[in-house]
Every structure is written in structure tokens, then in C-alpha cells.
């Protein structure tokens, strides 16, 4: 009876070709689809009982057309070009969109009994001409999928593209069981078409994921990891426009007044400042909603007649000009302004940047509520040459280890005047004078508050620091010296090092006395997984003072116990202890710690593998510090994407949201620096995963170990948050690198497991509600927006 041309359509990388088929013939037909050149094309066959219409779904390819053959009583042969399919699709959507959409959606409507391929993650690999595609292959049975492969736009097999596969897991779907197997694939960027195919023995065809350029673009737009998407150009430009529009109507008397408001002394060193930039800067101060300020302009360019003329035109009595006879350098110029200040707080402000109208108001608001505040800073963005606000920097709250590798605070730094006049800026650190000042300030006080709003606009121009920072080698050297002096003053046996990235540093901590580290690994069967883990530790770890305790947990396979005997005979630093209770991750590890001897404890999953030799010594270097209570590693999936770069506590807009915690930067490429390079630098965080986590035995015992009410999930997060409650730091060590063979894309828990997960998440929310209300102090609420 042939094709129903009035139903042909396209949708998300696939074409849907309906044809008439009597119900009695469903089991008596076979379908073949090939290209004009004879290459086999993957397809899936779907039947609509009520209308006696079947649909063949095929991927959109870059070849000219297809030859479709259906054998049986209702059989036919036909050729369709992809160009014809395109125009028929447009026509059919126009004249009968509801019917056409029904054919397009038939794959999801006829889900049962067929193989489906779904994309969960699509992201461009950093500095590589690759796109990473991750997702799941859904199948009716565990062994339904026999082959997974990649084809090109002509449907020819491509052997050079490896598809990484996880392990099948059973899931529930509308009261039935299905199986999901995760996959990971990398394809080159560009305009070429690819197709991922999962085939089996079913007469209903294969599952496929069309990777034509349009489908890939859609996946990149909709399936990329969500961290700091709010900083993307389009979304941020829109948000900035809306804010500026609303602020243009605000008057000083529209906002609550601040009683006994402090006075801010805003220090601006001027040196050959372009006139237009000068007035933008001055106007942004004079337009402040909060009015108790003085603006001190230190003019270090006395021979610049144009600038001197503009200074003479200033009329606001709150603006003071401090003339210098010569340029003494940024530190000494700024110090001249500090000496002339009469305010309660000093505000450091660059001569070509601008302020949000609420900058000083937000600072004064905080100080009025918390007068003990010694310093403040805010989020910032860039003001480009077209007058647009771009690239916002949503900052961490005070983060000492992040500051030790990068001056993330920068602007708009406001400091109590007594601290500033005591510390002053040091000329010997010109180029990094602000970094040196901040490091010395952090040695004096921890009452430094982060205002979580973009209140500072850092200008990008040919003359600005923002644009030329990468060319200032002297500034990097000055910054390294400032950091090394800071480490020395803090009594840390550590070395400050330059990196390949301007304005970013690295700190290497020396180990004192080589203390024993006890590595605790729970295990149930999984001999080859455990073998890989222990062999990697023993063969690759450079630090030698460690012991390994395997906690046997209800294994049943003979091979497991044979391996225990073998590994203990092979390595004299490996032992096995037996846990005889039911599975409870917290209780098992607490029990195991009692069998260990180390001053430091390292909790490790059996499905991890050491990648590089210094992982343990790097973690120990951090953990030996008096102010550090726990250290986590950077974990990678076996496809070299990030599994863990720290844990993020989710900010909830309302009580109805069930947010987090989640792994930050999950699924980005191994070398991708992430937002503000935070995926590749060590820093303080709220929590890290205990898949690889080190802690001091003294801290562990003080806290009573893991909370055993968290049987499976969130025990590590709860532990880290309790570490923080002791005023101890939790550090993410980006240099400690391991593989974690967790599935690329984990399925959803069902039944009793899901109920337990929800109970444990509820316990976490109850115990640590402040994190859900106020957000993660190290990743602002915008991180998942």
C-alpha cells in the first residue's frame, strides 16, 4: 500500500516515514534501508494499532537519499531524497501539525520492546577540536544490545571512534523493567554528520542517535553542564540590561536609609587617565545611592594638561584632589591617597573602572548590621569597548587556598582604615601590590565579607590592566614573591611557583616526618576492580609510608577470598578486616578505622585507580596543616572527563526545591579549567567525596567518625560539613588525580533504595539547612543558574 507522504516529517536528527500496514501483517514484514551507495542505514520500526500505520525512523544523514524496502503482503520499495524529506516535512507541519507531530513523537510513544539512545551531556572539549557526547542506551533486556558503533554521514562504519560503555543497570519505567547502559563518545567539531548506533537482533531495528550539525548544536545548547551558565554572554547581557533599566529609576530616597552610616574614602590613583574614562569613573561615584563618601583622586601625571583641566572642573565638595610632582608607582601613589583619607573604611578603585549605583550602599548595609566587618569585596564583570557588561566573575566567599593560587578578590576591596594605615601598600611589589596587601590582610583578620552581587565593572581597553594582564611578567614575579613571603610568615614549609597561566600560582607543601597514612577500602567481591585499585596504589604511589586495610563486606565468591590471601602475601602493608553486619558505609568505615594505625586516614573506593605518583603526598601536604581537616582528590571517569572536582551545596529558591548536593564541573573534559579555572586549581570547598578523602585521625575521632544514620548517601558531605563546623578547612586538591570507574551516567534509584536516598537527603537538609537557604559559601547561587 506504500508510503503516507502526508505524514513524512523530521525532528531532532531523525526522519519519520509512515506507511500503511494492516495489523495482521505486523509480524510478517521485514524492513531494509540503505543509502544510494548501498550502505546499510540504521532504522527503528514503530506501529500504531488504531490507525494501521507504521513508521520507519531513520537518522538524518549527509548522503543524497535512501532506498527503503518493506517485504510482505503490504510491501513496497521506494527512494526518498533527504531534500524531499525536508520539504515534505515543512509542508506537512504546516497543513496538519498535530498529525505530523504524532508521527515525530512515535519513538517515545512506542518505547517498549525497542532500543533507544538518549543524550544526557554534550560539551565541547577544552582546547581540542572535539565534542563529548554522553548518555544512555535503553534496552528491553540486559543483553538486547549486541553491537555499538559509529557511522559517518554516508552510513559507513567508522572504526576509529571508540564508544566507552558502562555497566547495565535495571530501572523502572511505567511499572516495567528496562536496562540502561551509559556511553561516552568524542566526535570532531565541524559540519560533518555522524550517527551512534546500538543494534541487536530485533526485527524492529536499532537504536540510534543522529549527530548531524543541527542536532549537535541543539545538544550543546540544551545538554551542556549547567555550572555558571548565567555567566554566558547572552544570558548575562540580558540580566545586565534588565538590572540597569530598573536602576535607572531608583533615587536615594527610594531605599531604606542606613543609620549611623560609615564614611568611605575612595582612593583612585590617576596616571594619564583618558578623559572619557575619568568622567565615567567620577560619575559612577557621584551617582551612588549611598552618599557618605569622599573621593580622593591622586594625580600622578602633573604634565597631562588635559587631565588637569578636567580635575579643575570638579565641583562636588566630597571630591578631593591630591597632586603629586611625579609618578611614584602604583603603591606609593595609592599610599598618598590613604594618608589623606578621613573615612572609616578605605575603598580601592581603579581610575578607568566604574561602580554599580548600589556598591557603597551594600557595603554600608553589611557594616551597619555587622560592625565587626573588617573588609568587604563584591562580584565584578568587564566593561568592554562597546559599553557592554560581559564575563561576570561570581566569586567565592573568603577562600584562603584559592587566594594562595590566584587573587580572585581583586575588586571592589574595602578595608577598615586602621588596617590599611597599618599595612599600607609596598612599592617593592608594584604590579602585585594589591595581592601582597590582601595576603597580609588575611593574616590579620578573617572578618572579610563577600557581597554576592556584581557591583564593580572592570574596563577592558587597550590601556587597561584587564586587557594587558597577560603581558606583565614582572607582576607575576612580584606576586610569587608576595605569596612566598606570606607562606613563610604563616610558618608553612611550602614553595610558591609560577604556572603557565598569568596571575595564577601553585603551592607545593613539604611533608613533615613521613607519618603513616591508613588507606581504608571497603569491598564486596569485585575482585578485578579491587585488584586494579591496589595494584595502582602499590606500583605508582611515590609516598611510601602507608598501609592498606581492606574491609571485607559480605562477599560470597570464592575468588574474592583467594585474592585476599594472595594480596596480603604479596604486599606486607595490606591487611583484611571482616565486617559481618549489613551494608552501612559509615559503620563499615568507622569499624575499619579502629583496625588501623595511621595518624592520617584516607578513605578510598575500590573502583578507583591511581594515575600519577604524587597523589598521596600532595593530599598529605595539605592535610598536615593545622587549619585543614579534610582533603579531597580530583577524580576522572575513564573517558577522561571529570567525575569529581568538589561538592557543591545547592541553593534552593524555595522550600519545594530538592536541590543537591552535586559534584561541581561533572562531565567537563579533563583539561578544561572550568569557570574561572576552578576545576584545575586547589581551593577550599564545603565538601568533597569520600571516594578519595583524607582526614586527620584526631579530627575523625573528635567528630565520632561518620554519622551512621547516613547508611549509603551523603555521609561524606555530612562529615565535611562537620569538619567545617570545627573551623577547619576542607580542601579540594586538584593535583591528586585518580580514575573513578563510576558509571558515566547513573540511573535513578527505585523502590526501597529511592526511599532510603530521600530519607538521607532529608536528614542532610535538616542538619545543614543554612546551606540550602544561604547557598554554598564557595560557589555562589548563580553557579547552577
XYZ file of C-alpha atoms in Angstrom:
785
model
C 0.000 0.000 0.000
C 3.070 2.244 0.249
C 4.178 5.396 1.999
C 1.891 8.010 3.527
C 3.605 11.090 2.138
C 1.297 13.360 4.128
C 2.939 12.168 7.341
C 6.638 12.381 6.481
C 8.463 14.702 8.886
C 11.749 15.444 10.617
C 12.598 16.032 14.258
C 15.824 16.155 16.297
C 18.177 14.486 13.854
C 15.750 11.891 12.541
C 13.281 11.472 9.684
C 9.933 9.698 10.203
C 8.444 7.903 7.243
C 4.941 6.475 7.790
C 3.403 3.710 5.635
C 0.137 1.788 5.705
C 0.237 -1.623 7.366
C -2.611 -3.961 8.333
C -2.486 -5.279 11.866
C -2.434 -8.880 10.636
C 0.809 -8.202 8.805
C 2.820 -6.790 11.705
C 4.815 -9.958 12.254
C 5.162 -10.827 8.561
C 7.211 -7.938 7.236
C 10.859 -7.044 7.190
C 12.435 -3.651 6.561
C 15.672 -2.701 4.846
C 17.048 0.815 4.484
C 20.223 1.575 2.520
C 21.844 4.668 1.057
C 22.073 5.291 -2.669
C 25.568 3.783 -2.463
C 24.244 0.619 -0.774
C 25.420 1.266 2.809
C 23.084 -0.116 5.462
C 21.192 2.572 7.384
C 20.018 2.055 10.985
C 16.267 2.335 11.487
C 13.601 1.682 14.078
C 10.114 0.424 13.211
C 7.010 1.585 15.093
C 3.359 0.563 14.643
C 0.189 2.469 15.567
C -2.552 -0.056 16.262
C -5.570 2.226 15.920
C -4.658 3.699 12.561
C -2.947 0.694 10.926
C 0.043 2.895 10.138
C 3.669 2.027 10.787
C 6.544 4.460 10.899
C 10.182 3.954 9.951
C 12.552 6.283 11.823
C 15.961 6.873 10.241
C 18.805 9.250 11.106
C 19.301 12.407 9.068
C 22.421 11.748 7.036
C 24.515 13.827 4.654
C 24.097 11.469 1.687
C 21.570 12.300 -1.030
C 18.886 9.751 -0.365
C 17.620 6.378 0.871
C 16.275 3.202 -0.670
C 13.537 1.759 1.547
C 12.295 -1.803 1.106
C 9.421 -3.381 3.026
C 8.720 -7.048 2.217
C 5.447 -8.840 2.870
C 1.831 -8.555 1.749
C 1.903 -4.782 2.319
C 5.435 -4.473 0.948
C 6.850 -1.786 -1.299
C 10.101 -0.264 -2.479
C 10.793 3.436 -2.834
C 13.545 6.019 -2.950
C 13.427 9.204 -0.932
C 15.955 12.018 -1.083
C 16.722 13.915 2.097
C 15.899 17.112 0.245
C 12.401 15.773 -0.493
C 12.018 14.720 3.146
C 12.922 18.280 4.230
C 10.291 19.951 2.038
C 7.607 17.332 2.756
C 8.242 17.820 6.465
C 7.775 21.584 6.228
C 4.615 21.157 4.185
C 3.123 18.521 6.495
C 3.820 20.510 9.668
C 2.056 23.458 8.038
C -1.119 21.704 6.845
C -1.593 19.212 9.699
C 0.844 19.813 12.517
C -0.946 17.607 15.084
C -0.871 14.501 12.878
C 2.705 15.171 11.792
C 3.836 15.671 15.386
C 2.262 12.333 16.306
C 4.498 10.578 13.797
C 7.509 12.545 15.049
C 6.818 11.530 18.646
C 6.164 7.887 17.884
C 9.553 6.763 19.227
C 8.700 7.899 22.741
C 5.111 6.686 22.415
C 6.248 3.190 21.398
C 9.058 2.914 23.944
C 8.535 -0.706 24.991
C 10.391 -3.545 23.323
C 12.853 -1.354 21.444
C 16.363 0.016 21.814
C 16.667 3.771 22.339
C 19.717 6.043 22.581
C 19.476 9.224 24.649
C 21.968 12.090 25.037
C 22.375 13.441 28.580
C 25.521 15.544 28.190
C 27.064 17.394 25.255
C 30.051 19.671 25.756
C 32.997 20.992 23.757
C 36.327 19.569 24.910
C 38.667 22.306 26.102
C 41.377 23.272 23.577
C 40.518 20.261 21.443
C 38.542 20.073 18.220
C 36.223 17.573 19.869
C 32.719 17.379 21.219
C 31.981 14.994 24.078
C 28.632 13.205 23.875
C 27.394 11.183 26.856
C 24.131 9.449 27.533
C 22.440 6.088 27.947
C 21.374 3.228 25.710
C 17.997 1.912 26.872
C 17.060 -1.672 26.051
C 14.313 -4.179 26.943
C 16.745 -6.821 28.221
C 20.256 -6.756 29.644
C 21.645 -8.448 26.508
C 19.404 -6.781 23.903
C 22.259 -4.660 22.550
C 24.800 -6.710 20.614
C 26.864 -4.005 18.965
C 27.501 -0.287 19.420
C 29.283 1.621 16.681
C 29.637 4.975 14.893
C 28.925 5.762 11.256
C 29.557 8.821 9.130
C 27.037 10.830 7.095
C 27.121 8.196 4.348
C 26.297 5.479 6.921
C 29.748 3.910 6.581
C 31.247 2.304 9.694
C 33.985 4.328 11.428
C 36.293 2.018 13.362
C 38.453 4.862 14.700
C 35.735 6.238 17.008
C 35.710 4.428 20.330
C 32.472 4.291 22.311
C 33.109 3.935 26.045
C 30.457 1.802 27.738
C 29.380 1.483 31.350
C 27.642 -1.413 33.058
C 23.908 -2.089 32.508
C 21.621 -1.118 35.376
C 17.979 -2.037 35.784
C 15.498 0.807 36.035
C 11.754 1.052 36.426
C 9.652 2.526 33.633
C 5.840 2.762 33.865
C 5.673 -0.364 36.000
C 8.082 -2.380 33.847
C 11.804 -3.053 33.908
C 14.255 -1.625 31.404
C 18.030 -1.561 31.261
C 20.237 1.478 30.855
C 23.888 1.368 29.827
C 25.880 4.589 29.870
C 28.067 5.565 26.931
C 30.680 8.206 26.153
C 31.824 9.292 22.700
C 34.026 12.014 21.253
C 33.434 13.333 17.747
C 35.292 16.103 15.904
C 33.891 19.611 15.720
C 32.718 20.814 12.338
C 29.942 20.333 9.840
C 30.252 16.580 9.367
C 27.434 14.195 10.246
C 27.852 11.155 12.491
C 25.495 8.584 13.949
C 25.790 6.435 17.063
C 24.072 3.073 16.544
C 23.074 0.429 19.115
C 21.973 -2.720 17.298
C 20.568 -6.057 18.361
C 18.582 -8.960 16.909
C 15.194 -7.269 16.971
C 13.217 -7.081 13.687
C 12.106 -3.648 14.892
C 15.543 -2.290 14.081
C 18.207 -0.485 16.079
C 18.519 2.424 18.412
C 20.411 5.404 17.083
C 21.430 8.940 17.955
C 21.836 11.174 14.929
C 24.749 13.569 15.280
C 24.162 15.872 12.349
C 25.329 19.500 12.849
C 21.857 20.794 13.767
C 21.265 18.039 16.332
C 24.730 18.534 17.850
C 24.150 22.285 18.169
C 20.840 21.634 19.913
C 22.508 19.190 22.304
C 25.311 21.633 23.079
C 22.736 24.326 23.844
C 20.476 22.143 25.967
C 22.632 19.335 27.382
C 25.848 21.034 28.459
C 26.691 21.054 32.206
C 24.844 23.877 33.941
C 27.623 25.346 36.088
C 27.666 29.136 35.766
C 25.550 29.212 32.615
C 24.312 32.533 33.934
C 27.743 33.925 33.023
C 27.278 33.077 29.341
C 27.212 36.070 27.015
C 23.527 36.060 26.037
C 22.049 35.296 29.442
C 24.284 37.758 31.270
C 23.760 40.530 28.727
C 20.004 40.187 29.209
C 20.263 40.171 33.012
C 22.541 43.242 32.983
C 20.189 45.129 30.698
C 17.203 44.410 32.950
C 19.102 45.474 36.087
C 20.379 48.712 34.570
C 16.919 49.552 33.279
C 15.364 49.155 36.726
C 18.208 51.001 38.492
C 17.801 53.990 36.212
C 14.558 54.785 38.061
C 15.998 54.454 41.590
C 16.509 57.572 43.706
C 18.350 57.812 47.005
C 15.135 58.277 48.967
C 13.645 55.133 47.388
C 15.825 52.848 49.516
C 15.898 52.459 53.316
C 18.309 54.834 54.970
C 21.231 53.414 56.944
C 21.509 54.870 60.412
C 24.957 55.948 61.627
C 26.373 55.120 58.232
C 30.129 54.816 57.945
C 32.157 57.113 55.743
C 34.019 55.577 52.779
C 37.264 57.058 51.478
C 37.560 56.008 47.845
C 41.188 56.094 46.689
C 41.828 56.479 42.949
C 45.415 56.872 41.651
C 45.342 58.745 38.331
C 48.034 58.412 35.713
C 47.368 59.768 32.215
C 43.765 58.670 32.583
C 41.764 59.116 29.349
C 39.276 61.934 29.862
C 36.189 59.904 28.900
C 37.167 57.111 31.279
C 37.860 59.662 34.000
C 34.352 61.090 33.865
C 32.759 57.635 33.690
C 34.598 56.761 36.876
C 33.771 60.007 38.700
C 30.118 59.949 37.638
C 29.710 56.369 38.882
C 30.793 57.567 42.343
C 28.686 60.728 42.351
C 25.617 58.660 41.374
C 25.946 56.332 44.361
C 22.710 55.736 46.262
C 24.742 55.823 49.495
C 26.087 59.361 49.897
C 28.520 59.353 52.835
C 31.787 59.125 50.928
C 34.829 61.082 49.843
C 36.605 60.523 46.538
C 40.365 61.080 46.746
C 41.968 61.486 43.321
C 45.751 61.140 43.415
C 47.099 62.765 40.262
C 50.491 61.285 39.386
C 50.580 62.831 35.907
C 51.123 66.573 36.567
C 52.217 67.251 32.986
C 48.978 65.944 31.486
C 47.232 69.243 30.744
C 44.001 67.655 29.511
C 43.561 65.683 32.720
C 44.477 68.701 34.865
C 41.790 70.743 33.085
C 39.185 68.082 33.900
C 40.250 67.961 37.538
C 39.729 71.730 37.736
C 36.112 71.289 36.594
C 35.177 69.058 39.570
C 32.511 70.706 41.708
C 31.390 68.110 44.289
C 32.811 69.067 47.701
C 33.274 65.376 48.525
C 35.890 65.038 45.774
C 39.481 65.849 46.792
C 42.499 66.046 44.520
C 45.963 65.081 45.835
C 48.596 66.356 43.361
C 51.957 64.569 43.082
C 55.046 66.057 41.495
C 55.893 62.791 39.785
C 54.686 59.255 39.258
C 55.984 57.231 42.207
C 54.446 53.930 41.145
C 51.056 52.454 41.915
C 51.814 51.563 45.546
C 53.257 54.943 46.569
C 50.620 56.850 44.606
C 47.885 54.920 46.408
C 49.589 55.441 49.771
C 49.439 59.194 49.229
C 45.682 58.917 48.921
C 45.443 56.709 52.014
C 47.332 59.310 54.071
C 44.830 61.953 53.007
C 41.779 59.823 53.853
C 39.398 60.753 56.663
C 36.865 57.934 56.331
C 36.147 54.845 58.404
C 36.896 52.479 55.518
C 39.264 52.730 52.570
C 37.913 51.676 49.154
C 40.434 50.839 46.421
C 39.187 51.912 42.991
C 40.943 51.892 39.591
C 40.963 55.067 37.518
C 39.193 53.695 34.418
C 36.561 51.437 36.004
C 33.012 52.120 37.175
C 30.738 51.222 40.089
C 27.194 49.961 40.250
C 24.924 52.554 41.895
C 24.374 50.258 44.896
C 28.022 49.363 45.554
C 28.587 51.591 48.585
C 25.041 51.068 49.840
C 25.504 47.268 50.007
C 28.792 47.717 51.825
C 27.324 50.191 54.312
C 24.309 47.899 54.805
C 26.565 44.995 55.782
C 28.677 47.094 58.139
C 25.605 48.533 59.854
C 24.366 45.011 60.651
C 27.805 43.538 61.363
C 30.068 46.351 62.592
C 32.843 43.824 63.252
C 33.348 43.509 59.475
C 36.935 44.471 58.661
C 36.882 44.156 54.879
C 34.454 43.616 52.004
C 34.585 42.740 48.334
C 31.976 42.041 45.654
C 31.427 40.241 42.374
C 32.500 42.017 39.212
C 32.267 41.948 35.442
C 34.052 43.519 32.490
C 33.031 46.688 30.676
C 34.077 46.276 27.057
C 34.874 48.891 24.431
C 31.288 48.765 23.141
C 29.941 49.732 26.562
C 28.623 46.208 27.268
C 28.901 44.306 30.539
C 30.369 40.835 29.931
C 32.086 37.889 31.643
C 30.884 38.235 35.235
C 33.110 36.838 37.963
C 30.882 35.288 40.620
C 33.332 34.865 43.461
C 33.819 32.548 46.393
C 33.416 33.763 49.947
C 36.747 34.062 51.748
C 38.777 31.153 50.397
C 42.337 31.147 51.664
C 43.653 28.341 49.478
C 42.069 29.829 46.374
C 43.668 33.176 47.244
C 47.026 31.433 47.549
C 46.885 30.472 43.887
C 45.062 33.495 42.459
C 43.930 36.940 43.572
C 40.264 36.143 42.989
C 39.137 39.009 45.281
C 40.591 41.908 43.249
C 37.745 44.490 43.242
C 35.987 46.264 44.958
C 38.148 45.886 48.054
C 37.022 47.940 51.054
C 39.051 47.741 54.296
C 38.761 49.242 57.764
C 41.034 52.289 57.823
C 43.091 51.126 60.831
C 44.219 48.010 58.942
C 45.032 49.958 55.792
C 47.086 52.648 57.524
C 48.972 49.975 59.430
C 49.707 47.758 56.412
C 49.901 50.300 53.551
C 50.990 49.146 50.075
C 54.577 48.091 49.450
C 56.419 49.597 46.484
C 58.658 46.555 46.119
C 55.565 44.611 44.995
C 54.346 47.033 42.332
C 52.332 45.090 39.784
C 51.073 42.779 42.538
C 50.786 45.337 45.335
C 47.092 44.543 45.853
C 47.815 40.806 46.087
C 50.573 41.383 48.633
C 48.236 43.635 50.615
C 45.439 41.046 50.616
C 47.704 38.219 51.771
C 48.981 40.362 54.649
C 45.422 41.426 55.488
C 44.260 37.792 55.684
C 46.987 37.174 58.255
C 45.428 39.878 60.448
C 41.690 39.178 60.157
C 39.176 36.678 58.844
C 36.271 39.159 59.141
C 36.249 39.624 55.376
C 32.801 39.621 53.792
C 31.797 38.826 50.220
C 28.840 40.811 48.874
C 27.273 38.441 46.339
C 26.334 40.995 43.726
C 28.075 42.300 40.618
C 28.826 45.832 41.805
C 32.094 46.558 40.007
C 32.739 46.998 36.272
C 36.351 46.396 35.224
C 37.057 48.168 31.959
C 38.635 46.308 29.041
C 40.561 48.678 26.782
C 43.978 48.913 25.196
C 45.198 50.885 28.205
C 43.515 48.856 30.939
C 45.042 46.350 33.351
C 42.317 43.850 32.469
C 43.408 43.642 28.840
C 47.151 43.744 29.383
C 47.458 41.492 32.440
C 48.854 38.614 30.407
C 51.861 40.670 29.334
C 53.063 41.679 32.793
C 55.761 39.153 33.687
C 57.065 41.497 36.367
C 53.647 41.376 38.043
C 53.722 37.564 38.099
C 57.169 37.593 39.657
C 56.054 40.161 42.235
C 53.013 38.058 43.001
C 55.122 34.947 43.511
C 57.393 36.824 45.916
C 54.378 38.144 47.821
C 52.946 34.634 48.070
C 56.238 33.107 49.209
C 56.654 35.743 51.924
C 53.083 35.057 53.043
C 53.735 31.304 53.271
C 56.902 31.958 55.237
C 55.163 34.330 57.648
C 52.476 31.690 58.222
C 55.154 29.159 59.165
C 54.307 26.872 56.269
C 57.027 24.713 54.719
C 55.809 25.427 51.203
C 57.091 26.793 47.897
C 55.264 29.292 45.693
C 55.586 28.519 41.980
C 54.632 30.225 38.733
C 52.300 28.457 36.306
C 51.731 28.687 32.569
C 48.716 30.926 33.221
C 49.380 34.592 34.085
C 48.256 35.678 37.570
C 47.850 32.056 38.732
C 50.282 30.323 41.071
C 50.883 26.882 42.541
C 51.844 25.972 46.100
C 53.814 22.815 46.898
C 53.706 21.749 50.555
C 56.573 19.739 52.019
C 55.732 16.727 54.184
C 56.931 16.651 57.764
C 58.232 13.403 59.345
C 56.565 10.989 56.852
C 53.622 9.947 59.077
C 51.728 6.715 58.422
C 48.622 7.035 56.233
C 45.973 4.321 56.620
C 44.091 3.690 53.359
C 40.672 2.179 54.106
C 38.925 0.350 51.235
C 35.527 -1.371 51.753
C 34.966 -4.286 49.351
C 32.354 -6.855 48.411
C 33.545 -9.328 45.739
C 34.568 -7.312 42.606
C 37.999 -8.935 42.582
C 39.275 -7.403 39.345
C 38.082 -3.947 40.369
C 39.853 -4.208 43.726
C 42.962 -5.690 42.123
C 43.250 -2.737 39.734
C 42.896 -0.301 42.630
C 45.504 -1.888 44.892
C 47.980 -2.617 42.088
C 47.826 1.041 41.051
C 48.482 2.206 44.611
C 51.425 -0.149 45.110
C 53.005 0.465 41.707
C 52.501 4.197 41.248
C 52.486 5.882 44.663
C 55.697 7.766 45.424
C 54.920 8.221 49.142
C 55.889 5.016 50.925
C 54.590 5.351 54.492
C 51.098 3.903 54.107
C 49.099 0.814 54.941
C 46.030 -0.571 53.182
C 43.120 -2.061 55.073
C 40.506 -3.886 53.001
C 37.211 -4.181 54.835
C 35.534 -7.364 53.679
C 31.789 -6.803 53.471
C 29.663 -9.935 52.885
C 31.461 -11.297 49.821
C 30.266 -14.675 48.520
C 32.626 -15.502 45.663
C 35.477 -17.941 46.273
C 37.793 -15.869 44.072
C 37.425 -12.900 46.443
C 38.894 -14.714 49.427
C 41.613 -16.269 47.295
C 42.589 -12.748 46.208
C 42.653 -11.560 49.828
C 45.157 -14.293 50.701
C 47.209 -13.501 47.612
C 47.368 -9.734 48.015
C 48.264 -9.938 51.714
C 51.069 -12.380 50.868
C 52.327 -10.132 48.068
C 52.284 -6.812 49.947
C 53.245 -6.655 53.599
C 51.378 -3.350 54.047
C 47.980 -4.845 53.079
C 45.574 -6.384 55.600
C 41.954 -7.554 55.547
C 39.350 -6.988 58.276
C 35.879 -8.551 58.144
C 32.653 -6.627 58.690
C 29.820 -9.021 59.496
C 26.884 -6.631 59.648
C 24.593 -5.430 56.870
C 25.860 -2.779 54.467
C 26.250 0.632 56.050
C 29.050 2.663 54.505
C 29.511 4.843 57.569
C 29.545 1.953 60.038
C 31.895 -0.119 57.857
C 34.453 2.682 57.640
C 34.139 3.536 61.326
C 34.804 -0.121 62.114
C 37.778 -0.203 59.754
C 39.398 2.885 61.262
C 39.544 1.028 64.583
C 41.764 -1.570 62.909
C 44.253 0.972 61.523
C 47.362 2.620 62.941
C 47.872 5.732 60.827
C 47.933 9.310 62.040
C 46.109 10.148 58.815
C 43.175 8.281 57.289
C 42.410 8.018 53.592
C 39.005 6.646 52.598
C 39.080 5.149 49.127
C 36.538 3.401 46.895
C 37.594 0.088 45.421
C 36.648 1.280 41.902
C 39.380 3.925 41.788
C 42.784 3.817 40.099
C 45.828 5.948 40.828
C 47.001 7.928 37.778
C 50.097 9.791 38.926
C 52.627 9.130 41.695
C 52.335 12.248 43.888
C 48.616 11.952 44.669
C 49.094 10.803 48.270
C 51.939 13.147 49.157
C 50.038 16.090 47.680
C 46.955 15.351 49.782
C 49.080 14.798 52.871
C 50.856 18.110 52.338
C 47.521 19.895 52.681
C 46.203 17.679 55.481
C 49.239 18.245 57.702
C 48.373 21.926 58.016
C 46.864 22.838 61.378
C 43.884 24.561 59.721
C 42.895 21.678 57.398
C 40.560 18.885 58.474
C 39.831 17.039 55.218
C 41.244 16.847 51.684
C 39.603 15.505 48.528
C 41.052 14.490 45.165
C 40.176 15.225 41.557
C 38.507 12.139 40.102
C 38.074 11.330 36.428
C 35.803 8.994 34.551
C 37.741 6.504 32.409
C 36.822 8.606 29.340
C 38.962 11.434 30.790
C 36.123 13.688 31.813
C 35.641 14.996 35.341
C 33.710 12.888 37.810
C 34.549 14.989 40.884
C 36.168 18.387 41.359
C 34.492 19.100 44.673
C 30.954 19.019 46.031
C 28.533 21.937 45.735
C 25.695 22.563 48.171
C 22.702 23.736 46.128
C 20.952 27.000 46.923
C 17.172 26.492 46.995
C 14.852 29.292 45.919
C 12.003 27.814 47.941
C 11.132 25.024 50.352
C 9.772 22.976 47.439
C 13.145 22.507 45.750
C 15.060 19.302 46.448
C 18.496 20.517 45.483
C 21.873 18.847 45.788
C 24.458 18.347 46.860
C 26.105 17.734 43.490
C 29.574 17.238 42.040
C 30.746 20.506 40.557
C 32.179 20.546 36.991
C 30.966 16.994 36.474
C 31.446 15.741 32.870
C 33.710 18.515 31.576
C 36.922 17.479 29.824
C 39.895 16.504 31.975
C 41.921 19.557 30.905
C 39.031 22.012 30.932
C 39.858 24.693 33.516
C 36.170 25.298 34.201
C 34.669 28.569 35.339
C 37.477 30.935 36.429
C 39.866 27.927 36.260
C 38.266 26.460 39.356
C 38.290 22.893 38.009
C 42.092 22.780 37.875
C 43.275 24.680 40.960
C 43.328 23.651 44.611
C 40.942 25.552 46.870
C 38.740 25.368 49.944
C 35.258 23.906 49.456
C 32.280 22.948 51.561
C 32.649 19.222 50.894
C 34.474 16.576 48.879
C 33.604 12.973 48.102
C 34.898 10.148 50.299
C 35.533 8.111 47.167
C 39.015 9.512 47.863
C 39.214 11.659 51.010
C 41.957 12.160 53.590
C 41.413 13.374 57.140
C 43.352 13.530 60.390
C 42.667 10.696 62.823
C 42.389 13.307 65.589
C 39.616 15.129 63.703
C 37.874 11.858 62.837
C 37.840 10.803 66.483
C 36.769 14.248 67.684
C 33.743 14.049 65.362
C 32.954 10.437 66.262
C 33.630 9.272 62.704
C 30.989 9.108 60.001
C 27.372 9.579 61.075
C 25.957 6.044 60.840
C 22.430 7.297 60.213
C 23.700 8.095 56.710
C 23.923 4.466 55.624
C 24.771 4.953 51.944
C 24.440 8.536 50.707
C 25.699 11.916 51.980
C 27.820 10.528 54.816
C 30.909 12.186 53.311
C 29.107 15.503 52.820
C 27.857 15.440 56.403
C 31.375 14.629 57.613
C 32.901 17.535 55.698
C 30.303 19.992 56.946
C 31.009 18.850 60.500
C 34.725 19.371 59.846
C 33.894 22.939 58.807
C 31.861 23.410 61.991
C 35.147 22.904 63.882
C 36.556 25.912 61.994
C 38.680 23.526 59.944
C 39.079 23.744 56.167
C 38.028 21.184 53.581
C 40.430 21.356 50.626
C 39.985 20.153 47.061
C 43.429 19.064 45.841
C 43.451 19.434 42.056
C 46.875 17.754 41.836
C 45.714 14.461 43.380
C 44.418 12.699 40.290
C 42.683 9.306 40.096
C 40.270 7.489 37.828
C 36.906 6.610 39.340
C 35.149 3.863 37.437
C 31.691 5.027 38.395
C 29.221 4.812 35.518
C 29.230 7.808 33.142
C 25.532 8.379 33.756
C 23.977 6.782 36.806
C 20.362 5.668 36.689
C 17.682 6.671 39.137
C 17.187 4.727 42.344
C 13.912 2.826 42.635
C 11.822 1.275 45.352
C 13.416 0.877 48.774
C 16.717 2.353 47.573
C 14.984 5.512 46.423
C 13.101 5.800 49.725
C 16.360 5.452 51.662
C 18.036 8.069 49.452
C 15.207 10.531 50.079
C 15.325 9.897 53.833
C 19.060 10.545 53.909
C 18.729 13.696 51.810
C 16.068 14.849 54.255
C 18.468 14.290 57.145
C 21.110 16.337 55.387
C 18.670 19.188 54.741
C 17.578 19.120 58.360
C 21.102 19.089 59.748
C 22.530 21.669 57.356
C 19.559 23.848 56.392
C 21.669 27.014 56.312
C 23.484 25.810 53.209
C 20.217 25.335 51.321
C 18.897 28.733 52.452
C 22.076 30.792 52.026
C 23.821 28.779 49.332
C 27.283 27.323 49.187
C 29.830 29.838 50.545
C 32.408 28.713 47.984
C 30.133 28.641 44.937
C 27.510 31.369 44.722
C 23.817 30.709 43.957
C 24.480 31.657 40.321
C 26.650 28.538 39.893
C 23.704 26.380 38.842
C 21.652 29.097 37.190
